DNA sequence: CTCTCGACTTGCGGTGATTACC
DNA sequence: GGTAATCACCGCAAGTCGAGAG
């Protein structure tokens, strides 16, 4: 992005070129058009509450952690010492323990867990036990890699164990989890030394430089069934046309999307036509998409769908053997074991490639990653073979192939969220965010100081960091112009931010997934001023931060705290907000449902900070109306009840009460009770309606899955006697097994 | 540096499963 | 007992971020 030189004049926008003006234009249309149905969040409203920033400051006292303190101490080993500003700000009250490892910097591990470990975890069952003991023992040499074994996936520990004591026959480690019927047996596992891969694996986030597994056994991946032609003709200018199976397959993909928004988008149609035409050939009767009538295929599709439904669940459930991998002797679930099927590309927002045909993936497209000594999975398509087999134990993927739509990217088959290695890295993510707590104060001081730096780059870094911290914006990496035109912090354009005198900034841009971010906030005046300067002399589509980009920003952040990057602020702000809000709002007493309301409210706050949206359901309006009617009805009934109460007090019989005789001799007290009940009911409905309305565009799930440290939730449940099942679905509980044994007094 | 690549995380919408509602 | 609203899970697009090539 921005070349360093340029600066003031709009003249050079080298980058602009890349960006391609047209896209820019496009984007602005989108804003109003497509996104119109989304209700913009108004973080502003809650200002103080809404934003994490303020709240945090007070945090020092909490430092004294409880038993769990441990984590924090990890040292900041990493960073160049010098760089680390480390201002001694508060405290060092915490015993800076460790010191032991100098190796990995990135280990924000938590040894505490190591000790007591198993407390409650539900599902973990025996696994954990084993581990419990084994783990300490294992200090195996090669573990140097990651921190303490604590964080090491269980599996790894076990294996390490065995290997080091070499008492176990290398050949077949036993599977710890339930054994998979089919597959596990045939998979013979052999332990491998785990030499760092040849190719200099990328991702050397200090720890990944090392092996992530020692043995990896699986059965490869499966492929979607071959296309079964249905023979339905389409009409071209009113005349039936038959298609070859290949032509028909793609035509069907298109026909089936008739009811989607894509169907009528010009770009979608153009891209589809372009690819379909290649299959038809230039001389085909069909010369124009608009003259095609796909109705017969669409109807065939509807029929088939109906038939499927009627024919009572017959889920093939095939491929059980492809759903698991044995990683270091532990059976782990694989995310999705089938490669992506062919289809028409559905990009989000105004994606320039929407509608393109995404071709079928074949075995010769697929690279498998398995242990050195693991048997090579048989190729499920007779007569074909895998593209490549690799044995890279610094990565955790099972299979990969190049994405036909965007050849610059690869697609992967990974282990599932419930796997130990996913869990471990999740934990690491939260520990890093938690560590930011110790640095946030000085980071804020630093950027505040730099708001007025004479050095433009420095000033831009400072302001960008401020926005990322205060508004939880994403970093904003540069994008190609064959992608939807969206931005993040570092790629904000001049017209995405409006200065509103005297000190407000109005943001309006399309972020990830083309979700609109619209928010007006008050900022400190140096920031306001700086933004004004950054905008000065540029045109609307120029970069607001022309001197920096996401990687420069991250380079800077890393000097402030080892391992710190822009995304950590999102995690940090989400988690700290959840923890604080829960502590502030949770009342003693109250039943589980009331507690849950408090939690959901906190969750909502986080979702708003992160701008996690969803489209309003089609029937939302109708549903609200229905509720409203019901409420009115209740209120009407209430009136009648009151009349009857009055009459009862006077000894008169109730008015046209529904059940004439039954209500005859109801006492006034009983009437009062009825009234109270009805009233509560109506009020509750009103509240429900309100929250429904409030949550209309807010998605709670994303923050729960990706941003809020699950230990906060688990600890809160323990403190408040709320069953964890109320808060986490089964999938989530499995994903978060690593967090289940947290102490009730855990603080983020 | 900048650009591309590689791998892993995040995020939305669709859809099947489940529960709520006549 | 059928249907509609809700929930949970899945699929895959789209970010982030480190590193190596040019």
Short mmCIF file of N, CA and C in Angstrom, two decimals, chain A residues 593-677:
data_model
loop_
_atom_site.label_atom_id
_atom_site.label_comp_id
_atom_site.label_asym_id
_atom_site.label_seq_id
_atom_site.Cartn_x
_atom_site.Cartn_y
_atom_site.Cartn_z
N UNK A 593 -32.72 -18.70 34.80
CA UNK A 593 -33.12 -17.95 33.62
C UNK A 593 -32.79 -16.46 33.72
N UNK A 594 -32.93 -15.95 34.90
CA UNK A 594 -32.57 -14.55 35.07
C UNK A 594 -31.08 -14.34 34.86
N UNK A 595 -30.32 -15.28 35.35
CA UNK A 595 -28.87 -15.18 35.15
C UNK A 595 -28.53 -15.23 33.67
N UNK A 596 -29.25 -16.07 33.01
CA UNK A 596 -28.97 -16.22 31.59
C UNK A 596 -29.28 -14.93 30.84
N UNK A 597 -30.30 -14.26 31.29
CA UNK A 597 -30.62 -12.98 30.66
C UNK A 597 -29.46 -12.01 30.81
N UNK A 598 -28.91 -12.00 32.00
CA UNK A 598 -27.76 -11.14 32.25
C UNK A 598 -26.60 -11.51 31.32
N UNK A 599 -26.38 -12.78 31.21
CA UNK A 599 -25.29 -13.24 30.36
C UNK A 599 -25.51 -12.85 28.90
N UNK A 600 -26.70 -13.10 28.45
CA UNK A 600 -27.00 -12.78 27.05
C UNK A 600 -26.85 -11.29 26.78
N UNK A 601 -27.19 -10.53 27.77
CA UNK A 601 -27.05 -9.09 27.64
C UNK A 601 -25.57 -8.71 27.48
N UNK A 602 -24.75 -9.33 28.30
CA UNK A 602 -23.30 -9.08 28.23
C UNK A 602 -22.77 -9.54 26.88
N UNK A 603 -23.25 -10.70 26.48
CA UNK A 603 -22.86 -11.26 25.19
C UNK A 603 -23.22 -10.28 24.05
N UNK A 604 -24.38 -9.72 24.19
CA UNK A 604 -24.84 -8.78 23.18
C UNK A 604 -23.92 -7.56 23.12
N UNK A 605 -23.54 -7.11 24.28
CA UNK A 605 -22.66 -5.95 24.33
C UNK A 605 -21.37 -6.24 23.56
N UNK A 606 -20.85 -7.42 23.80
CA UNK A 606 -19.62 -7.81 23.11
C UNK A 606 -19.85 -7.90 21.60
N UNK A 607 -20.95 -8.49 21.22
CA UNK A 607 -21.24 -8.64 19.80
C UNK A 607 -21.33 -7.28 19.11
N UNK A 608 -21.87 -6.33 19.83
CA UNK A 608 -21.99 -5.00 19.25
C UNK A 608 -20.62 -4.35 19.10
N UNK A 609 -19.80 -4.52 20.10
CA UNK A 609 -18.44 -3.98 20.00
C UNK A 609 -17.74 -4.55 18.78
N UNK A 610 -17.91 -5.83 18.58
CA UNK A 610 -17.22 -6.49 17.46
C UNK A 610 -17.95 -6.34 16.13
N UNK A 611 -19.10 -5.73 16.17
CA UNK A 611 -19.92 -5.54 14.98
C UNK A 611 -20.31 -6.86 14.33
N UNK A 612 -20.71 -7.80 15.14
CA UNK A 612 -21.16 -9.08 14.62
C UNK A 612 -22.63 -8.99 14.28
N UNK A 613 -22.92 -9.01 13.01
CA UNK A 613 -24.30 -8.82 12.58
C UNK A 613 -24.89 -10.04 11.91
N UNK A 614 -26.16 -9.99 11.73
CA UNK A 614 -26.84 -11.01 10.96
C UNK A 614 -27.97 -10.33 10.23
N UNK A 615 -28.44 -10.97 9.17
CA UNK A 615 -29.54 -10.36 8.45
C UNK A 615 -30.83 -10.66 9.19
N UNK A 616 -31.71 -9.72 9.14
CA UNK A 616 -32.97 -9.95 9.85
C UNK A 616 -33.76 -11.00 9.09
N UNK A 617 -34.37 -11.84 9.85
CA UNK A 617 -35.09 -12.94 9.21
C UNK A 617 -36.27 -12.39 8.44
N UNK A 618 -36.60 -13.11 7.41
CA UNK A 618 -37.63 -12.63 6.52
C UNK A 618 -38.95 -12.41 7.26
N UNK A 619 -39.16 -13.25 8.21
CA UNK A 619 -40.45 -13.18 8.89
C UNK A 619 -40.44 -12.31 10.15
N UNK A 620 -39.35 -11.63 10.32
CA UNK A 620 -39.24 -10.86 11.56
C UNK A 620 -40.42 -9.92 11.79
N UNK A 621 -40.75 -9.17 10.78
CA UNK A 621 -41.83 -8.21 10.92
C UNK A 621 -43.12 -8.88 11.36
N UNK A 622 -43.44 -9.97 10.70
CA UNK A 622 -44.66 -10.68 11.00
C UNK A 622 -44.66 -11.21 12.43
N UNK A 623 -43.49 -11.70 12.82
CA UNK A 623 -43.41 -12.26 14.16
C UNK A 623 -43.62 -11.20 15.23
N UNK A 624 -43.03 -10.07 14.99
CA UNK A 624 -43.19 -8.99 15.96
C UNK A 624 -44.65 -8.56 16.04
N UNK A 625 -45.25 -8.52 14.89
CA UNK A 625 -46.64 -8.10 14.88
C UNK A 625 -47.50 -9.10 15.67
N UNK A 626 -47.18 -10.33 15.49
CA UNK A 626 -47.92 -11.37 16.18
C UNK A 626 -47.81 -11.19 17.69
N UNK A 627 -46.61 -10.94 18.10
CA UNK A 627 -46.38 -10.71 19.53
C UNK A 627 -47.17 -9.51 20.01
N UNK A 628 -47.13 -8.51 19.21
CA UNK A 628 -47.82 -7.28 19.59
C UNK A 628 -49.31 -7.55 19.78
N UNK A 629 -49.86 -8.27 18.84
CA UNK A 629 -51.28 -8.59 18.93
C UNK A 629 -51.58 -9.35 20.21
N UNK A 630 -50.70 -10.24 20.50
CA UNK A 630 -50.94 -11.06 21.68
C UNK A 630 -50.89 -10.19 22.94
N UNK A 631 -49.98 -9.29 22.93
CA UNK A 631 -49.86 -8.40 24.08
C UNK A 631 -51.13 -7.55 24.23
N UNK A 632 -51.58 -7.06 23.10
CA UNK A 632 -52.81 -6.26 23.15
C UNK A 632 -53.96 -7.07 23.71
N UNK A 633 -53.99 -8.28 23.28
CA UNK A 633 -55.04 -9.17 23.74
C UNK A 633 -54.98 -9.31 25.26
N UNK A 634 -53.77 -9.53 25.72
CA UNK A 634 -53.60 -9.68 27.17
C UNK A 634 -54.05 -8.42 27.90
N UNK A 635 -53.71 -7.32 27.33
CA UNK A 635 -54.07 -6.06 27.99
C UNK A 635 -55.58 -5.87 28.02
N UNK A 636 -56.15 -6.32 26.95
CA UNK A 636 -57.60 -6.24 26.89
C UNK A 636 -58.21 -7.08 28.01
N UNK A 637 -57.68 -8.28 28.12
CA UNK A 637 -58.17 -9.18 29.16
C UNK A 637 -57.95 -8.58 30.54
N UNK A 638 -56.90 -7.87 30.65
CA UNK A 638 -56.56 -7.26 31.93
C UNK A 638 -57.65 -6.27 32.34
N UNK A 639 -58.08 -5.54 31.37
CA UNK A 639 -59.13 -4.56 31.66
C UNK A 639 -60.34 -5.25 32.26
N UNK A 640 -60.66 -6.32 31.61
CA UNK A 640 -61.84 -7.05 32.05
C UNK A 640 -61.66 -7.59 33.46
N UNK A 641 -60.49 -8.07 33.70
CA UNK A 641 -60.21 -8.60 35.03
C UNK A 641 -60.38 -7.52 36.09
N UNK A 642 -59.93 -6.37 35.74
CA UNK A 642 -60.02 -5.28 36.71
C UNK A 642 -61.48 -4.93 37.01
N UNK A 643 -62.25 -4.94 35.97
CA UNK A 643 -63.66 -4.67 36.17
C UNK A 643 -64.26 -5.69 37.12
N UNK A 644 -63.92 -6.90 36.85
CA UNK A 644 -64.45 -7.97 37.68
C UNK A 644 -63.99 -7.84 39.12
N UNK A 645 -62.78 -7.40 39.26
CA UNK A 645 -62.28 -7.21 40.62
C UNK A 645 -63.15 -6.18 41.34
N UNK A 646 -63.37 -5.11 40.63
CA UNK A 646 -64.19 -4.07 41.23
C UNK A 646 -65.56 -4.61 41.63
N UNK A 647 -66.12 -5.31 40.72
CA UNK A 647 -67.44 -5.86 40.98
C UNK A 647 -67.41 -6.85 42.13
N UNK A 648 -66.41 -7.63 42.13
CA UNK A 648 -66.31 -8.63 43.21
C UNK A 648 -66.22 -7.93 44.56
N UNK A 649 -65.52 -6.84 44.56
CA UNK A 649 -65.40 -6.12 45.82
C UNK A 649 -66.77 -5.62 46.28
N UNK A 650 -67.57 -5.30 45.30
CA UNK A 650 -68.89 -4.83 45.65
C UNK A 650 -69.88 -5.97 45.80
N UNK A 651 -69.36 -7.14 45.69
CA UNK A 651 -70.23 -8.30 45.83
C UNK A 651 -71.03 -8.63 44.59
N UNK A 652 -70.70 -7.99 43.50
CA UNK A 652 -71.43 -8.28 42.27
C UNK A 652 -70.79 -9.45 41.54
N UNK A 653 -71.58 -10.04 40.72
CA UNK A 653 -71.05 -11.15 39.93
C UNK A 653 -70.17 -10.59 38.83
N UNK A 654 -69.22 -11.39 38.43
CA UNK A 654 -68.31 -10.93 37.37
C UNK A 654 -69.08 -10.69 36.08
N UNK A 655 -68.52 -9.83 35.30
CA UNK A 655 -69.11 -9.53 34.01
C UNK A 655 -69.00 -10.76 33.13
N UNK A 656 -69.58 -10.68 31.99
CA UNK A 656 -69.49 -11.75 31.02
C UNK A 656 -68.22 -12.55 31.09
N UNK A 657 -67.85 -12.99 32.22
CA UNK A 657 -66.64 -13.81 32.31
C UNK A 657 -66.83 -15.01 31.45
N UNK A 658 -65.81 -15.42 30.93
CA UNK A 658 -65.88 -16.55 30.03
C UNK A 658 -66.66 -17.71 30.64
N UNK A 659 -66.12 -18.24 31.68
CA UNK A 659 -66.82 -19.38 32.28
C UNK A 659 -67.76 -18.86 33.34
N UNK A 660 -68.87 -18.56 32.95
CA UNK A 660 -69.86 -17.98 33.83
C UNK A 660 -69.81 -18.44 35.27
N UNK A 661 -70.14 -19.64 35.47
CA UNK A 661 -70.30 -20.09 36.85
C UNK A 661 -68.98 -20.22 37.58
N UNK A 662 -68.02 -20.66 36.88
CA UNK A 662 -66.73 -20.89 37.55
C UNK A 662 -66.22 -19.64 38.24
N UNK A 663 -66.43 -18.54 37.62
CA UNK A 663 -65.88 -17.33 38.18
C UNK A 663 -66.81 -16.66 39.17
N UNK A 664 -67.92 -17.24 39.29
CA UNK A 664 -68.94 -16.61 40.11
C UNK A 664 -68.45 -16.13 41.47
N UNK A 665 -67.98 -17.08 42.23
CA UNK A 665 -67.60 -16.61 43.56
C UNK A 665 -66.10 -16.56 43.81
N UNK A 666 -65.49 -15.92 42.93
CA UNK A 666 -64.06 -15.70 43.15
C UNK A 666 -63.90 -14.49 44.05
N UNK A 667 -63.01 -14.64 44.98
CA UNK A 667 -62.81 -13.53 45.92
C UNK A 667 -61.99 -12.43 45.27
N UNK A 668 -62.11 -11.25 45.81
CA UNK A 668 -61.31 -10.14 45.30
C UNK A 668 -59.82 -10.47 45.31
N UNK A 669 -59.39 -11.15 46.34
CA UNK A 669 -57.97 -11.50 46.43
C UNK A 669 -57.57 -12.34 45.23
N UNK A 670 -58.45 -13.29 44.94
CA UNK A 670 -58.15 -14.16 43.81
C UNK A 670 -58.09 -13.37 42.51
N UNK A 671 -58.98 -12.41 42.40
CA UNK A 671 -58.95 -11.55 41.21
C UNK A 671 -57.63 -10.80 41.14
N UNK A 672 -57.27 -10.30 42.28
CA UNK A 672 -56.00 -9.54 42.29
C UNK A 672 -54.85 -10.41 41.83
N UNK A 673 -54.91 -11.62 42.30
CA UNK A 673 -53.84 -12.53 41.93
C UNK A 673 -53.83 -12.77 40.42
N UNK A 674 -55.02 -13.01 39.91
CA UNK A 674 -55.14 -13.21 38.47
C UNK A 674 -54.58 -12.01 37.72
N UNK A 675 -54.94 -10.86 38.20
CA UNK A 675 -54.49 -9.64 37.53
C UNK A 675 -52.97 -9.55 37.55
N UNK A 676 -52.44 -9.81 38.71
CA UNK A 676 -50.98 -9.72 38.83
C UNK A 676 -50.30 -10.67 37.86
N UNK A 677 -50.85 -11.86 37.80
CA UNK A 677 -50.25 -12.85 36.90
C UNK A 677 -50.31 -12.41 35.45
#
